[in-house]
C-alpha cells in the first residue's frame, strides 16, 4: 500500500527521474517477491528497463491499483546496496558508509539491510570505466560473508536503465515496509564526494574485467534448460548464464568475478535449506557448480514443523 505523505516526498523527482509502479514478479523467478515493475493488471510492466519507458507521476502512482511499492530507475543514480551486518561494517571500512547523509532506503526491523542512493554529477558519470559492452554502467558485488547458509555482500550499481530500486511501500515477503529516516529523505539525495567516487571507481576497475560465456555455449547440449533471470544460488541477475533444468530440480551456477556460488562445499551439503551441492566442473568456457534440489528427510520435516509450531 502506498501512502500519500510518502508519495509527496517524491514529487520533485518525478520529472528528472523515472518512477515506476512495483508489484509484479520477475519472469522465471522461483520465489514470489513482487519486486518488479507492474502493469495495471499486476503483471510485469514490459519494457520498463528501456529508455522509451517514461516515468510515472506521483499522481499516477497514487491511482495505480496494482502497485504495492514505488521504484526509481537508476538511469542517473548510483546505489550502494548493503546486505547484512558484515556488509554494513565493510561499507564503513571502505569509507562509503559515512559522510553527509543521503537518501537511504531502510526496511522496518532490518538494521543492516539498506540502500544508499547518490546522484553523481556528469563528470562523475563520465569517469565510469566502460563495461564489456562499452557502456558506462556500474554493476558489481563485493562479498563480505560466505557461509553455507548466509552470504552477505555490498552491491554497487548505477547509471543504467536496467535497474530500479524500490523506495517506498510494502516489502512483500516479510510484510514490512520500506522506510526513510529524518535526514535521509529523498530531498537529501546528494552526489558522492570526490573521495567516495574515487573509491567506487577503483573497485569498479577491479571488477569490470569479468568475462561471461555466451548463453548459446552455456546451454549447448542442454536443450530443455533455461537461463535464470535471477540465480537462487549466486543471485546473478545480469549477463545471466546460470541455468535450471526443465523439471526445476538441477541448477548449473557460473563462477564469475561479480557473482559466484559458495565455494568449499562438501558433496551433499545443503545451502539455503534447498539446494544440495553436487560438483564443480571446469569447462573450456568457464567454471560451473551443479546443485540439486534437496529432498528433506522425514526427521528434517518433523523438525521444521516443530520449529514452526514452537
Ligand atoms: Zn548462479
Short mmCIF file of N, CA, C and O in Angstrom, two decimals, residues 180-284:
data_model
loop_
_atom_site.label_atom_id
_atom_site.label_comp_id
_atom_site.label_asym_id
_atom_site.label_seq_id
_atom_site.Cartn_x
_atom_site.Cartn_y
_atom_site.Cartn_z
N UNK A 180 12.28 5.64 5.35
CA UNK A 180 13.44 6.52 5.39
C UNK A 180 13.43 7.24 6.73
O UNK A 180 12.38 7.50 7.30
N UNK A 181 14.64 7.53 7.23
CA UNK A 181 14.74 8.28 8.48
C UNK A 181 14.80 9.77 8.16
O UNK A 181 15.14 10.15 7.03
N UNK A 182 14.54 10.56 9.19
CA UNK A 182 14.67 12.01 9.02
C UNK A 182 16.12 12.33 8.68
O UNK A 182 17.05 11.80 9.31
N UNK A 183 16.34 13.17 7.68
CA UNK A 183 17.69 13.49 7.23
C UNK A 183 18.19 12.57 6.13
O UNK A 183 19.23 12.81 5.53
N UNK A 184 17.46 11.47 5.89
CA UNK A 184 17.83 10.53 4.82
C UNK A 184 16.69 10.43 3.82
O UNK A 184 16.44 9.38 3.23
N UNK A 185 15.97 11.53 3.65
CA UNK A 185 14.79 11.53 2.80
C UNK A 185 15.18 11.83 1.34
O UNK A 185 16.31 12.22 1.08
N UNK A 186 14.22 11.69 0.42
CA UNK A 186 14.52 11.98 -0.99
C UNK A 186 15.17 13.35 -1.19
O UNK A 186 16.06 13.51 -2.02
N UNK A 187 14.76 14.34 -0.39
CA UNK A 187 15.32 15.68 -0.59
C UNK A 187 16.81 15.75 -0.18
O UNK A 187 17.50 16.71 -0.53
N UNK A 188 17.29 14.74 0.54
CA UNK A 188 18.70 14.71 0.95
C UNK A 188 19.62 14.05 -0.08
O UNK A 188 20.83 13.95 0.15
N UNK A 189 19.04 13.59 -1.19
CA UNK A 189 19.84 12.96 -2.25
C UNK A 189 20.99 13.88 -2.66
O UNK A 189 20.77 15.04 -2.96
N UNK A 190 22.22 13.34 -2.66
CA UNK A 190 23.40 14.18 -2.97
C UNK A 190 24.37 13.41 -3.88
O UNK A 190 24.33 12.19 -3.96
N UNK A 191 25.28 14.15 -4.54
CA UNK A 191 26.33 13.45 -5.31
C UNK A 191 27.34 12.81 -4.36
O UNK A 191 27.51 13.30 -3.23
N UNK A 192 28.04 11.77 -4.80
CA UNK A 192 29.14 11.25 -3.99
C UNK A 192 30.22 12.33 -3.90
O UNK A 192 30.36 13.13 -4.82
N UNK A 193 30.98 12.33 -2.82
CA UNK A 193 32.12 13.25 -2.74
C UNK A 193 33.22 12.74 -3.66
O UNK A 193 33.19 11.58 -4.10
N UNK A 194 34.21 13.58 -3.92
CA UNK A 194 35.34 13.18 -4.76
C UNK A 194 35.99 11.93 -4.19
O UNK A 194 36.29 10.97 -4.90
N UNK A 195 36.15 11.93 -2.89
CA UNK A 195 36.80 10.80 -2.24
C UNK A 195 35.97 9.52 -2.39
O UNK A 195 36.49 8.46 -2.74
N UNK A 196 34.66 9.65 -2.13
CA UNK A 196 33.78 8.47 -2.26
C UNK A 196 33.80 7.92 -3.68
O UNK A 196 33.87 6.70 -3.90
N UNK A 197 33.72 8.83 -4.65
CA UNK A 197 33.65 8.37 -6.04
C UNK A 197 34.95 7.69 -6.46
O UNK A 197 34.95 6.72 -7.21
N UNK A 198 36.08 8.19 -5.97
CA UNK A 198 37.36 7.54 -6.27
C UNK A 198 37.39 6.11 -5.74
O UNK A 198 37.92 5.21 -6.39
N UNK A 199 36.81 5.91 -4.58
CA UNK A 199 36.78 4.56 -4.00
C UNK A 199 35.91 3.65 -4.89
O UNK A 199 36.29 2.53 -5.22
N UNK A 200 34.76 4.15 -5.31
CA UNK A 200 33.85 3.37 -6.16
C UNK A 200 34.53 3.02 -7.48
O UNK A 200 34.50 1.87 -7.92
N UNK A 201 35.18 3.99 -8.09
CA UNK A 201 35.81 3.75 -9.40
C UNK A 201 36.97 2.77 -9.31
O UNK A 201 37.18 1.94 -10.19
N UNK A 202 37.72 2.88 -8.22
CA UNK A 202 38.83 1.94 -8.03
C UNK A 202 38.30 0.50 -7.98
O UNK A 202 38.81 -0.40 -8.64
N UNK A 203 37.23 0.30 -7.21
CA UNK A 203 36.64 -1.03 -7.12
C UNK A 203 36.04 -1.45 -8.46
O UNK A 203 36.16 -2.60 -8.87
N UNK A 204 35.42 -0.50 -9.17
CA UNK A 204 34.79 -0.82 -10.46
C UNK A 204 35.84 -1.33 -11.44
O UNK A 204 35.60 -2.30 -12.16
N UNK A 205 37.01 -0.69 -11.47
CA UNK A 205 38.07 -1.12 -12.39
C UNK A 205 38.50 -2.53 -12.06
O UNK A 205 38.77 -3.35 -12.93
N UNK A 206 38.53 -2.82 -10.78
CA UNK A 206 38.94 -4.14 -10.33
C UNK A 206 37.94 -5.22 -10.81
O UNK A 206 38.32 -6.32 -11.11
N UNK A 207 36.65 -4.86 -10.85
CA UNK A 207 35.62 -5.86 -11.14
C UNK A 207 35.11 -5.82 -12.57
O UNK A 207 34.30 -6.64 -12.96
N UNK A 208 35.58 -4.82 -13.36
CA UNK A 208 34.99 -4.63 -14.69
C UNK A 208 35.44 -5.71 -15.68
O UNK A 208 34.84 -5.88 -16.74
N UNK A 209 36.50 -6.42 -15.33
CA UNK A 209 37.06 -7.36 -16.31
C UNK A 209 36.35 -8.70 -16.40
O UNK A 209 36.86 -9.62 -17.01
N UNK A 210 35.16 -8.84 -15.81
CA UNK A 210 34.51 -10.15 -15.81
C UNK A 210 34.15 -10.63 -17.21
O UNK A 210 33.53 -9.91 -17.98
N UNK A 211 34.55 -11.85 -17.52
CA UNK A 211 34.18 -12.44 -18.80
C UNK A 211 33.10 -13.49 -18.57
O UNK A 211 33.28 -14.39 -17.76
N UNK A 212 31.99 -13.36 -19.30
CA UNK A 212 30.89 -14.30 -19.14
C UNK A 212 30.72 -15.05 -20.46
O UNK A 212 30.74 -14.44 -21.52
N UNK A 213 30.61 -16.38 -20.40
CA UNK A 213 30.48 -17.13 -21.66
C UNK A 213 29.16 -16.79 -22.35
O UNK A 213 28.18 -16.47 -21.68
N UNK A 214 29.11 -16.87 -23.69
CA UNK A 214 27.85 -16.58 -24.38
C UNK A 214 26.78 -17.63 -24.04
O UNK A 214 27.11 -18.81 -23.88
N UNK A 215 25.51 -17.20 -23.90
CA UNK A 215 24.43 -18.10 -23.50
C UNK A 215 24.31 -19.33 -24.39
O UNK A 215 24.05 -20.43 -23.90
N UNK A 216 24.57 -19.16 -25.70
CA UNK A 216 24.45 -20.29 -26.61
C UNK A 216 25.38 -21.42 -26.22
O UNK A 216 25.03 -22.60 -26.27
N UNK A 217 26.55 -21.05 -25.77
CA UNK A 217 27.55 -22.03 -25.38
C UNK A 217 27.15 -22.72 -24.06
O UNK A 217 27.30 -23.92 -23.89
N UNK A 218 26.61 -21.92 -23.16
CA UNK A 218 26.24 -22.44 -21.84
C UNK A 218 25.12 -23.48 -21.95
O UNK A 218 25.10 -24.48 -21.25
N UNK A 219 24.17 -23.23 -22.88
CA UNK A 219 23.01 -24.12 -22.99
C UNK A 219 23.19 -25.19 -24.07
O UNK A 219 22.28 -25.95 -24.36
N UNK A 220 24.40 -25.25 -24.64
CA UNK A 220 24.68 -26.26 -25.65
C UNK A 220 24.50 -27.65 -25.03
O UNK A 220 24.95 -27.88 -23.91
N UNK A 221 23.84 -28.55 -25.75
CA UNK A 221 23.55 -29.91 -25.26
C UNK A 221 22.67 -29.91 -24.01
O UNK A 221 22.60 -30.90 -23.29
N UNK A 222 22.02 -28.79 -23.71
CA UNK A 222 21.10 -28.74 -22.56
C UNK A 222 19.81 -28.12 -23.09
O UNK A 222 19.40 -27.05 -22.64
N UNK A 223 19.20 -28.79 -24.03
CA UNK A 223 18.13 -28.17 -24.81
C UNK A 223 16.95 -27.70 -23.97
O UNK A 223 16.37 -26.67 -24.25
N UNK A 224 16.59 -28.44 -22.93
CA UNK A 224 15.38 -28.04 -22.21
C UNK A 224 15.71 -27.15 -20.99
O UNK A 224 14.84 -26.82 -20.21
N UNK A 225 16.98 -26.78 -20.84
CA UNK A 225 17.35 -25.93 -19.72
C UNK A 225 17.05 -24.47 -20.04
O UNK A 225 17.04 -24.08 -21.19
N UNK A 226 16.82 -23.72 -18.99
CA UNK A 226 16.55 -22.28 -19.17
C UNK A 226 17.53 -21.47 -18.33
O UNK A 226 17.90 -21.87 -17.23
N UNK A 227 17.90 -20.31 -18.87
CA UNK A 227 18.72 -19.41 -18.06
C UNK A 227 17.87 -18.77 -16.98
O UNK A 227 16.69 -18.50 -17.17
N UNK A 228 18.48 -18.52 -15.82
CA UNK A 228 17.74 -17.96 -14.69
C UNK A 228 17.87 -16.43 -14.67
O UNK A 228 18.99 -15.91 -14.66
N UNK A 229 16.73 -15.75 -14.66
CA UNK A 229 16.75 -14.28 -14.60
C UNK A 229 17.43 -13.83 -13.31
O UNK A 229 18.10 -12.81 -13.25
N UNK A 230 17.23 -14.60 -12.25
CA UNK A 230 17.96 -14.36 -11.01
C UNK A 230 18.30 -15.72 -10.41
O UNK A 230 17.41 -16.49 -10.07
N UNK A 231 19.59 -16.01 -10.31
CA UNK A 231 20.01 -17.33 -9.83
C UNK A 231 19.81 -17.41 -8.31
O UNK A 231 20.32 -16.56 -7.59
N UNK A 232 19.08 -18.43 -7.81
CA UNK A 232 18.87 -18.52 -6.36
C UNK A 232 20.14 -18.92 -5.59
O UNK A 232 20.18 -18.80 -4.38
N UNK A 233 21.16 -19.39 -6.30
CA UNK A 233 22.40 -19.76 -5.62
C UNK A 233 23.31 -18.54 -5.46
O UNK A 233 23.75 -18.21 -4.37
N UNK A 234 23.61 -17.85 -6.57
CA UNK A 234 24.59 -16.76 -6.51
C UNK A 234 23.95 -15.38 -6.67
O UNK A 234 24.64 -14.37 -6.60
N UNK A 235 22.64 -15.34 -6.95
CA UNK A 235 21.91 -14.08 -7.15
C UNK A 235 22.27 -13.33 -8.43
O UNK A 235 21.89 -12.18 -8.60
N UNK A 236 23.01 -13.98 -9.33
CA UNK A 236 23.34 -13.29 -10.59
C UNK A 236 22.06 -12.86 -11.28
O UNK A 236 21.15 -13.66 -11.48
N UNK A 237 21.99 -11.58 -11.62
CA UNK A 237 20.78 -11.07 -12.28
C UNK A 237 21.13 -10.18 -13.46
O UNK A 237 20.29 -9.46 -13.98
N UNK A 238 22.39 -10.24 -13.88
CA UNK A 238 22.70 -9.61 -15.15
C UNK A 238 23.78 -10.41 -15.86
O UNK A 238 24.53 -11.14 -15.22
N UNK A 239 23.80 -10.26 -17.19
CA UNK A 239 24.61 -11.16 -18.02
C UNK A 239 24.37 -12.59 -17.53
O UNK A 239 25.28 -13.30 -17.12
N UNK A 240 23.10 -12.99 -17.54
CA UNK A 240 22.73 -14.23 -16.85
C UNK A 240 23.20 -15.46 -17.63
O UNK A 240 22.97 -15.57 -18.83
N UNK A 241 23.87 -16.34 -16.93
CA UNK A 241 24.36 -17.58 -17.52
C UNK A 241 24.13 -18.79 -16.61
O UNK A 241 24.41 -19.91 -17.02
N UNK A 242 23.62 -18.58 -15.41
CA UNK A 242 23.25 -19.73 -14.58
C UNK A 242 21.95 -20.29 -15.16
O UNK A 242 21.13 -19.54 -15.65
N UNK A 243 21.79 -21.62 -15.08
CA UNK A 243 20.61 -22.18 -15.74
C UNK A 243 19.98 -23.27 -14.88
O UNK A 243 20.60 -23.81 -13.95
N UNK A 244 18.72 -23.58 -15.20
CA UNK A 244 17.96 -24.57 -14.43
C UNK A 244 17.35 -25.58 -15.40
O UNK A 244 16.96 -25.22 -16.51
N UNK A 245 17.27 -26.84 -14.95
CA UNK A 245 16.71 -27.90 -15.80
C UNK A 245 15.20 -27.73 -15.91
O UNK A 245 14.58 -27.05 -15.10
N UNK A 246 14.62 -28.36 -16.92
CA UNK A 246 13.18 -28.20 -17.18
C UNK A 246 12.35 -28.65 -15.97
O UNK A 246 11.35 -28.02 -15.64
N UNK A 247 12.77 -29.71 -15.29
CA UNK A 247 11.99 -30.17 -14.13
C UNK A 247 12.30 -29.35 -12.87
O UNK A 247 11.81 -29.64 -11.80
N UNK A 248 13.13 -28.34 -13.03
CA UNK A 248 13.48 -27.39 -11.97
C UNK A 248 14.16 -28.06 -10.77
O UNK A 248 14.08 -27.57 -9.64
N UNK A 249 14.83 -29.18 -11.03
CA UNK A 249 15.48 -29.91 -9.94
C UNK A 249 16.99 -29.68 -9.89
O UNK A 249 17.61 -30.00 -8.89
N UNK A 250 17.56 -29.14 -10.97
CA UNK A 250 19.02 -29.01 -11.04
C UNK A 250 19.40 -27.62 -11.53
O UNK A 250 18.79 -27.11 -12.46
N UNK A 251 20.41 -27.03 -10.88
CA UNK A 251 20.90 -25.72 -11.29
C UNK A 251 22.38 -25.81 -11.61
O UNK A 251 23.15 -26.48 -10.90
N UNK A 252 22.75 -25.15 -12.69
CA UNK A 252 24.17 -25.02 -13.03
C UNK A 252 24.55 -23.56 -12.83
O UNK A 252 24.01 -22.68 -13.47
N UNK A 253 25.46 -23.32 -11.89
CA UNK A 253 25.74 -21.94 -11.44
C UNK A 253 27.17 -21.55 -11.86
O UNK A 253 28.12 -22.27 -11.57
N UNK A 254 27.29 -20.41 -12.50
CA UNK A 254 28.55 -19.95 -13.09
C UNK A 254 29.44 -19.24 -12.05
O UNK A 254 28.95 -18.43 -11.27
N UNK A 255 30.73 -19.54 -12.10
CA UNK A 255 31.71 -18.84 -11.24
C UNK A 255 32.23 -17.60 -11.97
O UNK A 255 33.11 -17.71 -12.82
N UNK A 256 31.67 -16.45 -11.68
CA UNK A 256 32.16 -15.22 -12.27
C UNK A 256 32.94 -14.43 -11.25
O UNK A 256 33.20 -14.89 -10.13
N UNK A 257 33.30 -13.22 -11.62
CA UNK A 257 34.04 -12.35 -10.72
C UNK A 257 33.08 -11.62 -9.78
O UNK A 257 33.34 -11.41 -8.61
N UNK A 258 31.93 -11.24 -10.35
CA UNK A 258 30.97 -10.44 -9.58
C UNK A 258 29.95 -11.31 -8.86
O UNK A 258 29.46 -10.96 -7.80
N UNK A 259 29.58 -12.42 -9.46
CA UNK A 259 28.65 -13.35 -8.82
C UNK A 259 29.25 -14.75 -8.92
O UNK A 259 29.75 -15.13 -9.98
N UNK A 260 29.19 -15.50 -7.84
CA UNK A 260 29.68 -16.88 -7.91
C UNK A 260 29.07 -17.67 -6.77
O UNK A 260 28.70 -17.10 -5.74
N UNK A 261 28.95 -19.00 -6.93
CA UNK A 261 28.33 -19.80 -5.86
C UNK A 261 29.29 -19.93 -4.68
O UNK A 261 30.48 -19.70 -4.83
N UNK A 262 28.75 -20.29 -3.51
CA UNK A 262 29.63 -20.53 -2.37
C UNK A 262 30.66 -21.61 -2.73
O UNK A 262 30.33 -22.55 -3.45
N UNK A 263 31.88 -21.43 -2.25
CA UNK A 263 32.92 -22.42 -2.57
C UNK A 263 33.27 -23.19 -1.31
O UNK A 263 32.87 -22.82 -0.21
N UNK A 264 34.01 -24.28 -1.48
CA UNK A 264 34.44 -25.08 -0.34
C UNK A 264 33.33 -25.95 0.25
O UNK A 264 33.40 -26.37 1.39
N UNK A 265 32.30 -26.21 -0.53
CA UNK A 265 31.20 -27.06 -0.04
C UNK A 265 31.56 -28.53 -0.23
O UNK A 265 32.29 -28.89 -1.15
N UNK A 266 31.00 -29.35 0.66
CA UNK A 266 31.19 -30.80 0.51
C UNK A 266 30.02 -31.35 -0.30
O UNK A 266 28.92 -30.79 -0.26
N UNK A 267 30.27 -32.44 -0.99
CA UNK A 267 29.20 -33.06 -1.78
C UNK A 267 28.01 -33.39 -0.87
O UNK A 267 28.19 -33.93 0.21
N UNK A 268 26.83 -33.00 -1.28
CA UNK A 268 25.63 -33.28 -0.49
C UNK A 268 25.28 -32.18 0.49
O UNK A 268 24.20 -32.17 1.07
N UNK A 269 26.19 -31.24 0.70
CA UNK A 269 25.93 -30.15 1.64
C UNK A 269 24.81 -29.26 1.10
O UNK A 269 24.80 -28.88 -0.06
N UNK A 270 23.84 -28.96 1.98
CA UNK A 270 22.66 -28.24 1.54
C UNK A 270 22.79 -26.76 1.89
O UNK A 270 23.13 -26.40 3.01
N UNK A 271 22.55 -25.89 0.90
CA UNK A 271 22.59 -24.45 1.18
C UNK A 271 21.20 -23.86 1.02
O UNK A 271 20.39 -24.33 0.22
N UNK A 272 20.95 -22.82 1.78
CA UNK A 272 19.66 -22.13 1.81
C UNK A 272 18.50 -23.11 2.04
O UNK A 272 17.38 -22.87 1.59
N UNK A 273 18.79 -24.23 2.68
CA UNK A 273 17.76 -25.20 3.00
C UNK A 273 17.17 -25.91 1.80
O UNK A 273 16.24 -26.71 1.93
N UNK A 274 17.69 -25.65 0.62
CA UNK A 274 17.01 -26.16 -0.59
C UNK A 274 17.94 -26.87 -1.56
O UNK A 274 17.57 -27.88 -2.16
N UNK A 275 19.16 -26.35 -1.73
CA UNK A 275 19.98 -26.84 -2.83
C UNK A 275 21.19 -27.61 -2.29
O UNK A 275 21.97 -27.08 -1.51
N UNK A 276 21.30 -28.87 -2.73
CA UNK A 276 22.43 -29.71 -2.31
C UNK A 276 23.54 -29.59 -3.35
O UNK A 276 23.31 -29.74 -4.55
N UNK A 277 24.75 -29.31 -2.85
CA UNK A 277 25.90 -29.19 -3.74
C UNK A 277 26.24 -30.55 -4.32
O UNK A 277 26.28 -31.54 -3.60
N UNK A 278 26.48 -30.57 -5.62
CA UNK A 278 26.84 -31.83 -6.25
C UNK A 278 28.30 -31.83 -6.71
O UNK A 278 29.10 -32.62 -6.25
N UNK A 279 28.65 -30.94 -7.64
CA UNK A 279 30.02 -30.97 -8.16
C UNK A 279 30.38 -29.64 -8.80
O UNK A 279 29.51 -28.82 -9.09
N UNK A 280 31.67 -29.44 -9.03
CA UNK A 280 32.15 -28.26 -9.75
C UNK A 280 32.99 -28.73 -10.93
O UNK A 280 33.83 -29.62 -10.77
N UNK A 281 32.70 -28.18 -12.10
CA UNK A 281 33.41 -28.61 -13.30
C UNK A 281 34.05 -27.43 -14.00
O UNK A 281 33.44 -26.38 -14.14
N UNK A 282 35.29 -27.64 -14.45
CA UNK A 282 35.95 -26.64 -15.29
C UNK A 282 35.61 -26.97 -16.73
O UNK A 282 35.89 -28.07 -17.18
N UNK A 283 35.01 -26.03 -17.42
CA UNK A 283 34.78 -26.26 -18.85
C UNK A 283 35.62 -25.24 -19.62
O UNK A 283 36.15 -24.31 -19.05
N UNK A 284 35.66 -25.44 -20.93
CA UNK A 284 36.51 -24.55 -21.74
C UNK A 284 36.05 -23.11 -21.60
O UNK A 284 36.84 -22.19 -21.71
#
